[in-house]
Short mmCIF file of C-alpha atoms and ligand atoms in Angstrom, two decimals:
data_model
loop_
_atom_site.label_atom_id
_atom_site.label_comp_id
_atom_site.label_asym_id
_atom_site.label_seq_id
_atom_site.Cartn_x
_atom_site.Cartn_y
_atom_site.Cartn_z
CA MET L 1 124.08 37.28 55.76
CA ARG L 2 127.08 38.28 53.67
CA ILE L 3 129.87 35.77 53.38
CA ALA L 4 133.35 36.26 51.97
CA ILE L 5 134.61 33.14 50.24
CA LEU L 6 138.41 32.83 50.07
CA PRO L 7 139.28 29.48 48.43
CA GLY L 8 143.06 29.99 48.53
CA ASP L 9 145.49 27.46 47.08
CA GLY L 10 146.03 23.75 46.44
CA VAL L 11 142.97 21.75 47.43
CA GLY L 12 141.37 24.99 48.77
CA PRO L 13 139.20 25.71 45.72
CA GLU L 14 138.02 22.07 45.49
CA ILE L 15 136.93 21.77 49.12
CA VAL L 16 135.46 25.25 49.33
CA ALA L 17 133.36 24.48 46.21
CA GLN L 18 131.68 21.66 48.14
CA ALA L 19 130.93 23.97 51.10
CA VAL L 20 129.46 26.50 48.67
CA ARG L 21 127.13 23.80 47.37
CA VAL L 22 125.83 23.48 50.93
CA LEU L 23 125.24 27.25 51.01
CA GLU L 24 123.40 26.97 47.67
CA VAL L 25 120.98 24.41 49.10
CA LEU L 26 120.23 26.75 52.02
CA ARG L 27 119.75 29.72 49.71
CA GLU L 28 117.42 27.72 47.44
CA GLU L 29 115.33 27.03 50.52
CA GLY L 30 114.90 30.76 51.06
CA LEU L 31 117.73 31.71 53.44
CA THR L 32 118.91 35.26 52.66
CA LEU L 33 122.50 34.46 52.01
CA THR L 34 124.90 36.18 49.63
CA TRP L 35 128.55 35.50 49.00
CA GLN L 36 131.43 36.77 46.94
CA THR L 37 134.77 35.15 46.15
CA GLU L 38 138.20 36.79 46.21
CA PRO L 39 141.72 35.34 45.89
CA MET L 40 143.92 34.88 48.94
CA GLY L 41 147.38 33.43 49.64
CA GLY L 42 149.29 32.25 46.60
CA ALA L 43 146.20 32.90 44.47
CA GLY L 44 146.22 36.50 45.74
CA TYR L 45 149.87 36.81 44.79
CA ASP L 46 149.16 35.41 41.32
CA ALA L 47 146.21 37.76 40.79
CA ALA L 48 147.47 40.96 42.40
CA GLY L 49 151.05 40.44 43.60
CA ASP L 50 149.90 40.35 47.24
CA PRO L 51 148.86 37.35 49.43
CA LEU L 52 146.10 39.55 50.86
CA PRO L 53 145.06 41.88 48.04
CA PRO L 54 143.25 45.07 49.14
CA ALA L 55 140.01 43.89 47.48
CA THR L 56 140.15 40.65 49.45
CA LEU L 57 140.66 42.45 52.73
CA ALA L 58 137.90 44.94 51.91
CA LEU L 59 135.49 42.08 51.17
CA ALA L 60 136.42 40.35 54.41
CA GLN L 61 135.87 43.55 56.37
CA ALA L 62 132.47 44.15 54.74
CA SER L 63 131.19 40.60 55.33
CA ASP L 64 129.52 39.00 58.33
CA ALA L 65 131.76 35.95 58.14
CA ILE L 66 134.62 34.56 56.08
CA LEU L 67 134.95 31.03 54.80
CA MET L 68 138.45 30.08 53.76
CA GLY L 69 140.05 27.00 52.16
CA ALA L 70 143.80 26.86 52.73
CA VAL L 71 146.85 28.74 51.52
CA GLY L 72 150.37 27.85 50.46
CA GLY L 73 152.20 25.52 48.15
CA PRO L 74 155.65 24.72 46.77
CA LYS L 75 155.17 27.21 43.93
CA TYR L 76 155.37 30.06 46.46
CA ASP L 77 158.11 28.76 48.75
CA ALA L 78 160.86 30.89 47.19
CA LEU L 79 158.99 34.19 47.45
CA PRO L 80 160.22 36.89 49.83
CA ARG L 81 158.62 36.57 53.26
CA ASP L 82 156.10 39.41 52.87
CA LYS L 83 154.76 37.87 49.66
CA ARG L 84 154.33 34.37 51.00
CA PRO L 85 150.81 32.92 51.28
CA GLU L 86 151.00 32.46 55.08
CA GLN L 87 151.55 36.21 55.49
CA GLY L 88 148.10 36.76 54.01
CA LEU L 89 146.64 34.63 56.75
CA LEU L 90 148.55 36.38 59.56
CA ARG L 91 147.59 39.78 58.16
CA ILE L 92 143.89 39.03 57.84
CA ARG L 93 143.80 37.71 61.45
CA LYS L 94 145.47 40.88 62.65
CA ALA L 95 143.43 43.28 60.48
CA LEU L 96 140.17 41.75 61.74
CA SER L 97 141.36 41.37 65.40
CA LEU L 98 140.56 37.65 65.38
CA PHE L 99 141.79 36.89 68.91
CA ALA L 100 139.85 33.72 69.69
CA ASN L 101 140.63 30.45 67.96
CA LEU L 102 138.05 27.72 68.41
CA ARG L 103 139.00 24.21 67.52
CA PRO L 104 136.59 21.40 68.17
CA ALA L 105 138.09 17.92 68.34
CA LEU L 106 135.18 15.66 67.64
CA LEU L 107 135.46 12.03 66.76
CA TYR L 108 132.52 10.51 64.95
CA PRO L 109 131.98 6.97 66.23
CA GLU L 110 132.20 5.68 62.64
CA LEU L 111 135.81 6.92 62.47
CA ALA L 112 137.03 5.64 65.83
CA ALA L 113 139.48 3.31 64.10
CA ALA L 114 141.19 6.29 62.44
CA SER L 115 142.41 7.68 65.79
CA SER L 116 145.83 6.82 67.14
CA LEU L 117 144.23 6.06 70.53
CA LYS L 118 142.17 3.00 71.47
CA PRO L 119 138.61 3.30 70.12
CA GLU L 120 137.10 3.09 73.63
CA ALA L 121 139.22 6.07 74.76
CA VAL L 122 138.09 8.33 71.94
CA SER L 123 134.79 7.07 70.55
CA GLY L 124 132.29 9.89 70.94
CA LEU L 125 135.01 12.39 71.84
CA ASP L 126 133.65 15.97 71.66
CA ILE L 127 135.88 18.67 73.10
CA LEU L 128 136.46 22.29 72.18
CA ILE L 129 139.77 24.07 72.58
CA VAL L 130 139.59 27.86 72.83
CA ARG L 131 143.03 29.33 72.17
CA GLU L 132 143.99 32.99 72.52
CA LEU L 133 145.48 34.02 69.21
CA THR L 134 146.92 37.54 69.35
CA GLY L 135 148.95 37.74 72.60
CA ASP L 136 151.36 35.75 74.78
CA ILE L 137 155.00 34.93 74.15
CA TYR L 138 154.51 35.01 70.37
CA PHE L 139 153.92 38.76 70.44
CA GLY L 140 155.47 39.96 73.74
CA GLN L 141 158.24 42.54 73.74
CA PRO L 142 161.16 42.67 74.25
CA ARG L 143 162.36 39.72 72.25
CA GLY L 144 165.49 39.01 70.34
CA ARG L 145 169.08 37.86 70.65
CA ARG L 146 171.94 39.36 72.61
CA ARG L 147 175.22 38.58 74.34
CA ASN L 148 175.03 37.95 78.07
CA ALA L 149 177.55 39.04 80.71
CA GLN L 150 179.66 35.94 80.00
CA GLY L 151 179.78 36.87 76.32
CA ASP L 152 177.54 33.96 75.31
CA GLU L 153 174.87 34.54 72.69
CA GLU L 154 171.33 34.09 74.05
CA GLY L 155 167.77 34.30 72.76
CA PHE L 156 164.84 35.68 74.74
CA ASP L 157 161.08 36.19 74.42
CA THR L 158 158.56 37.78 76.74
CA MET L 159 155.43 36.03 77.94
CA HIS L 160 152.78 38.64 78.45
CA TYR L 161 149.04 38.86 79.20
CA SER L 162 146.95 41.71 80.56
CA VAL L 163 143.81 41.13 82.64
CA PRO L 164 141.50 42.44 79.86
CA GLU L 165 143.16 40.08 77.34
CA VAL L 166 142.64 37.11 79.65
CA GLN L 167 139.06 38.06 80.43
CA ARG L 168 138.23 38.52 76.75
CA ILE L 169 139.32 35.00 75.85
CA ALA L 170 137.96 33.46 79.06
CA ARG L 171 134.57 34.98 78.27
CA VAL L 172 134.63 33.17 74.89
CA GLY L 173 135.38 29.96 76.79
CA PHE L 174 132.56 30.45 79.31
CA GLU L 175 130.07 31.37 76.58
CA ALA L 176 131.06 28.33 74.51
CA ALA L 177 130.75 26.07 77.56
CA ARG L 178 127.29 27.46 78.16
CA LYS L 179 126.24 26.27 74.70
CA ARG L 180 127.71 22.82 75.33
CA GLY L 181 128.36 20.74 78.46
CA ARG L 182 128.77 23.71 80.86
CA ARG L 183 132.26 22.71 81.95
CA LEU L 184 135.33 24.89 81.38
CA CYS L 185 138.91 23.87 82.09
CA SER L 186 141.42 26.73 82.10
CA VAL L 187 144.95 25.55 81.32
CA ASP L 188 148.01 27.43 82.59
CA LYS L 189 151.37 26.97 84.30
CA ALA L 190 150.52 28.91 87.47
CA ASN L 191 152.96 26.81 89.54
CA VAL L 192 155.86 28.46 87.68
CA LEU L 193 154.86 31.53 85.65
CA ASP L 194 153.71 34.93 86.91
CA THR L 195 151.75 35.41 83.68
CA SER L 196 149.83 32.23 84.51
CA ILE L 197 149.13 33.30 88.10
CA LEU L 198 147.53 36.44 86.75
CA TRP L 199 145.71 34.36 84.12
CA ARG L 200 144.27 32.05 86.77
CA GLU L 201 143.15 34.95 88.99
CA ALA L 202 141.46 36.72 86.07
CA VAL L 203 139.62 33.58 84.92
CA THR L 204 138.53 32.79 88.49
CA ALA L 205 137.18 36.33 88.96
CA LEU L 206 135.18 36.11 85.76
CA ALA L 207 133.64 32.79 86.81
CA LYS L 208 131.32 34.71 89.16
CA GLU L 209 129.43 35.89 86.07
CA TYR L 210 128.96 32.28 84.96
CA PRO L 211 127.62 30.39 87.98
CA ASP L 212 126.05 27.86 85.61
CA VAL L 213 129.48 26.82 84.23
CA GLU L 214 131.75 24.58 86.27
CA LEU L 215 135.28 25.99 86.15
CA SER L 216 138.40 23.93 86.78
CA HIS L 217 142.11 24.70 86.35
CA MET L 218 144.86 22.43 85.12
CA TYR L 219 148.57 22.83 84.58
CA VAL L 220 149.55 22.52 80.93
CA ASP L 221 151.85 19.55 81.45
CA ASN L 222 149.04 17.62 83.12
CA ALA L 223 146.58 18.73 80.40
CA ALA L 224 148.92 17.35 77.72
CA MET L 225 148.94 14.03 79.58
CA GLN L 226 145.19 13.96 80.29
CA LEU L 227 144.40 14.62 76.62
CA VAL L 228 145.91 11.26 75.68
CA ARG L 229 145.00 9.44 78.92
CA ASN L 230 141.32 10.30 79.17
CA PRO L 231 140.34 13.01 76.67
CA LYS L 232 136.62 12.56 77.20
CA GLN L 233 136.91 14.19 80.66
CA PHE L 234 137.03 17.61 78.93
CA ASP L 235 134.23 19.76 77.58
CA VAL L 236 135.76 23.18 76.79
CA ILE L 237 139.43 24.04 77.36
CA VAL L 238 140.54 27.68 77.39
CA THR L 239 144.20 28.58 77.24
CA GLY L 240 146.83 31.05 76.02
CA ASN L 241 148.43 31.24 72.63
CA MET L 242 151.45 28.99 73.09
CA PHE L 243 149.84 26.31 75.26
CA GLY L 244 146.84 26.32 72.90
CA ASP L 245 149.04 25.98 69.85
CA ILE L 246 150.51 22.76 71.21
CA LEU L 247 147.41 21.29 72.87
CA SER L 248 145.13 21.92 69.89
CA ASP L 249 147.46 20.03 67.56
CA GLU L 250 147.64 17.21 70.08
CA ALA L 251 143.86 17.12 70.32
CA SER L 252 143.44 17.12 66.55
CA MET L 253 145.30 13.81 66.34
CA LEU L 254 142.84 12.21 68.76
CA ALA L 255 140.15 12.83 66.22
CA GLY L 256 141.81 10.88 63.43
CA SER L 257 142.12 12.61 60.11
CA ILE L 258 143.12 16.19 59.60
CA GLY L 259 140.50 16.23 56.82
CA MET L 260 137.67 16.23 59.37
CA LEU L 261 138.51 19.16 61.64
CA PRO L 262 137.08 22.67 61.28
CA SER L 263 138.16 25.84 63.07
CA ALA L 264 136.96 29.36 63.78
CA SER L 265 138.87 32.54 64.59
CA LEU L 266 136.60 35.17 66.13
CA ASP L 267 136.71 38.85 66.98
CA ALA L 268 135.04 40.47 70.00
CA ALA L 269 131.74 40.88 68.16
CA GLY L 270 131.59 37.26 67.02
CA LYS L 271 132.57 37.89 63.43
CA GLY L 272 134.88 35.16 62.31
CA LEU L 273 137.07 33.44 59.82
CA TYR L 274 136.27 29.77 59.33
CA GLU L 275 138.68 27.29 57.83
CA PRO L 276 139.67 23.63 58.00
CA ILE L 277 142.73 23.08 60.21
CA HIS L 278 144.64 21.36 57.42
CA GLY L 279 146.82 23.05 54.81
CA SER L 280 146.58 23.20 51.03
CA ALA L 281 147.65 19.54 50.57
CA PRO L 282 149.60 20.15 47.36
CA ASP L 283 150.30 16.42 47.05
CA ILE L 284 146.63 15.71 46.23
CA ALA L 285 145.54 19.08 44.78
CA GLY L 286 143.50 18.93 41.58
CA GLN L 287 142.92 15.19 41.87
CA ASP L 288 139.44 15.11 43.40
CA LYS L 289 140.89 13.32 46.45
CA ALA L 290 140.66 15.90 49.27
CA ASN L 291 138.16 15.42 52.07
CA PRO L 292 135.77 18.41 51.96
CA LEU L 293 134.14 17.62 55.33
CA ALA L 294 136.42 19.84 57.45
CA THR L 295 135.44 22.78 55.25
CA ILE L 296 131.76 21.90 55.30
CA LEU L 297 131.99 21.59 59.11
CA SER L 298 133.72 24.99 59.16
CA ALA L 299 130.65 26.38 57.38
CA ALA L 300 128.52 24.79 60.12
CA MET L 301 130.61 26.58 62.74
CA MET L 302 130.09 29.82 60.83
CA PHE L 303 126.33 29.47 61.21
CA ARG L 304 126.71 28.69 64.92
CA TYR L 305 129.16 31.39 65.98
CA SER L 306 128.82 34.30 63.53
CA LEU L 307 125.40 33.99 61.94
CA ALA L 308 123.38 33.03 65.05
CA ARG L 309 121.81 30.02 63.33
CA ALA L 310 122.77 27.07 65.54
CA ASP L 311 119.81 25.21 64.00
CA ILE L 312 121.48 25.30 60.56
CA ALA L 313 124.82 24.34 62.09
CA ASP L 314 123.17 21.32 63.72
CA ARG L 315 121.55 20.39 60.42
CA ILE L 316 124.84 20.52 58.47
CA GLU L 317 126.58 18.47 61.18
CA ARG L 318 123.75 15.91 61.09
CA ALA L 319 124.14 15.64 57.32
CA VAL L 320 127.90 14.97 57.72
CA ARG L 321 127.18 12.37 60.39
CA GLY L 322 124.62 10.82 58.04
CA VAL L 323 127.06 10.40 55.15
CA LEU L 324 129.65 8.86 57.46
CA ALA L 325 127.02 6.44 58.73
CA GLN L 326 126.22 5.53 55.11
CA GLY L 327 129.91 4.52 54.77
CA GLN L 328 131.00 7.35 52.48
CA ARG L 329 134.79 7.77 52.86
CA THR L 330 137.43 9.87 51.17
CA GLY L 331 140.92 8.34 51.11
CA ASP L 332 142.12 9.97 54.33
CA ILE L 333 139.36 8.38 56.44
CA ALA L 334 138.97 5.08 54.57
CA GLY L 335 139.76 1.76 56.16
CA PRO L 336 141.25 -1.09 54.09
CA ARG L 337 137.82 -2.44 53.10
CA ASP L 338 136.08 0.88 52.43
CA LYS L 339 135.13 2.12 49.00
CA VAL L 340 136.81 5.46 48.47
CA VAL L 341 134.86 8.40 47.03
CA GLY L 342 136.24 11.67 45.66
CA THR L 343 135.83 15.26 46.83
CA ARG L 344 132.90 15.99 44.55
CA ALA L 345 131.07 12.71 45.35
CA MET L 346 131.45 13.43 49.08
CA GLY L 347 129.92 16.87 48.40
CA ASP L 348 127.06 15.16 46.50
CA ALA L 349 126.40 12.91 49.47
CA VAL L 350 126.31 15.81 51.95
CA VAL L 351 124.01 17.84 49.69
CA ALA L 352 121.66 14.85 49.33
CA ALA L 353 121.64 14.27 53.11
CA LEU L 354 120.95 17.95 53.71
CA ARG L 355 118.02 17.96 51.31
CA GLN L 356 116.46 14.99 53.13
CA ARG L 357 116.38 17.06 56.34
P1 NAD D 401 148.71 19.80 54.82
O1 NAD D 401 147.74 19.91 55.93
O2 NAD D 401 148.41 20.57 53.61
O3 NAD D 401 148.91 18.28 54.41
C1 NAD D 401 149.40 17.28 55.30
C2 NAD D 401 148.93 15.91 54.81
O4 NAD D 401 147.52 15.77 55.04
C3 NAD D 401 149.14 15.70 53.30
O5 NAD D 401 149.48 14.36 53.06
C4 NAD D 401 147.78 15.99 52.71
O6 NAD D 401 147.52 15.32 51.50
C5 NAD D 401 146.85 15.52 53.81
N1 NAD D 401 145.61 16.32 53.82
C6 NAD D 401 145.48 17.62 54.19
N2 NAD D 401 144.21 18.02 54.02
C7 NAD D 401 143.53 16.95 53.54
C8 NAD D 401 142.17 16.75 53.15
N3 NAD D 401 141.24 17.71 53.21
N4 NAD D 401 141.83 15.54 52.68
C9 NAD D 401 142.72 14.54 52.60
N5 NAD D 401 144.01 14.68 52.94
C10 NAD D 401 144.43 15.88 53.42
O7 NAD D 401 150.13 20.23 55.44
P2 NAD D 401 151.53 20.44 54.71
O8 NAD D 401 151.72 19.43 53.64
O9 NAD D 401 152.52 20.52 55.79
O10 NAD D 401 151.44 21.89 54.05
C11 NAD D 401 151.08 22.12 52.66
C12 NAD D 401 150.95 23.62 52.48
O11 NAD D 401 149.86 24.12 53.25
C13 NAD D 401 152.17 24.43 52.91
O12 NAD D 401 152.39 25.44 51.99
C14 NAD D 401 151.76 24.99 54.26
O13 NAD D 401 152.42 26.20 54.57
C15 NAD D 401 150.30 25.23 54.05
N6 NAD D 401 149.48 25.28 55.28
C16 NAD D 401 148.45 26.15 55.27
C17 NAD D 401 147.58 26.19 56.35
C18 NAD D 401 146.41 27.15 56.29
O14 NAD D 401 146.08 27.60 55.21
N7 NAD D 401 145.77 27.44 57.39
C19 NAD D 401 147.75 25.33 57.45
C20 NAD D 401 148.81 24.42 57.41
C21 NAD D 401 149.67 24.39 56.31
#
């Protein structure tokens, strides 16, 4: 198992270092695991004048999976667009054809008070949003600005999905549901949009291959409401790029802190880039304050989805649950009476819990 480690900027190196300690424990136990680190984002620009230096892309292409921290920071805000850290992220997604974005929203019972919803509505929440990442209105042509017949300036974009694109992402949703609660909710706007009518037909046709998964459909406006009304009704949600963009951010707030949520972006063969959903948190960078758990949980996802070791993923997730149960809290998840630990100490706790088995 060859892993590319791309720490990135801001808190990236600090949180990724803790995930690497988890990998070290597994390697000490005899797992054949190798990894190599390359700069990405602002760090790539500093090292090689490019947010995705050729050596970084080559490493990512040659690896079985990629573990990333986060990119960006005020230092790079004035750079021309093609040199900005975020461009590195967009380019690596495109170069590796990472079309499926998986975002679990999981609320550990110990953190129920950190959610903006009532504890009883979210305690034990465990949903997975599967978002298509390379199509839809964000990429459809034509797009642009023009003058209409009345001489008024107007903007326009094109929503677009082909049947193979829908089936490809729906398959990821069905497969994920199979590994979880066997329920898939496809979200669209088929009461209004032709693209969504086609989406719904394509998902429904594919369902015949997955008789063991219960498929339902929901309009996106209702899904947005149901996510805050009764989020525990969902198991896996599959949706297009724009609806998924909005719903996955909504769902992440149900789970309390941004410092707890991992993500995966997968290609058709299951190779993936794994990263916490948060950014580089420049306000706390270098201060040993960042929560490393989202990154450690991203490493767990890497074992589940790219490295075919769900047993190791379960074990890492159990270790995280264990340290939360012990009362270990970084600042972002601490209540008023909790003792706050730093990034490194949280890593220590996870490593110790992992060693206990
Ligand atoms: P952010 O996610 O970096 O930070 C938002 C808030 O959450 C901050 O107060 C931060 O301290 C806190 N936070 C984030 N991660 C945390 C963690 N692990 N532990 C504790 N607290 C944490 O978002 P932002 O401030 O809007 O953006 C900062 C930079 O990150 C920008 O340059 C932005 O472009 C970039 N960014 C990168 C990614 C990515 O790499 N995928 C995603 C989002 C933002």
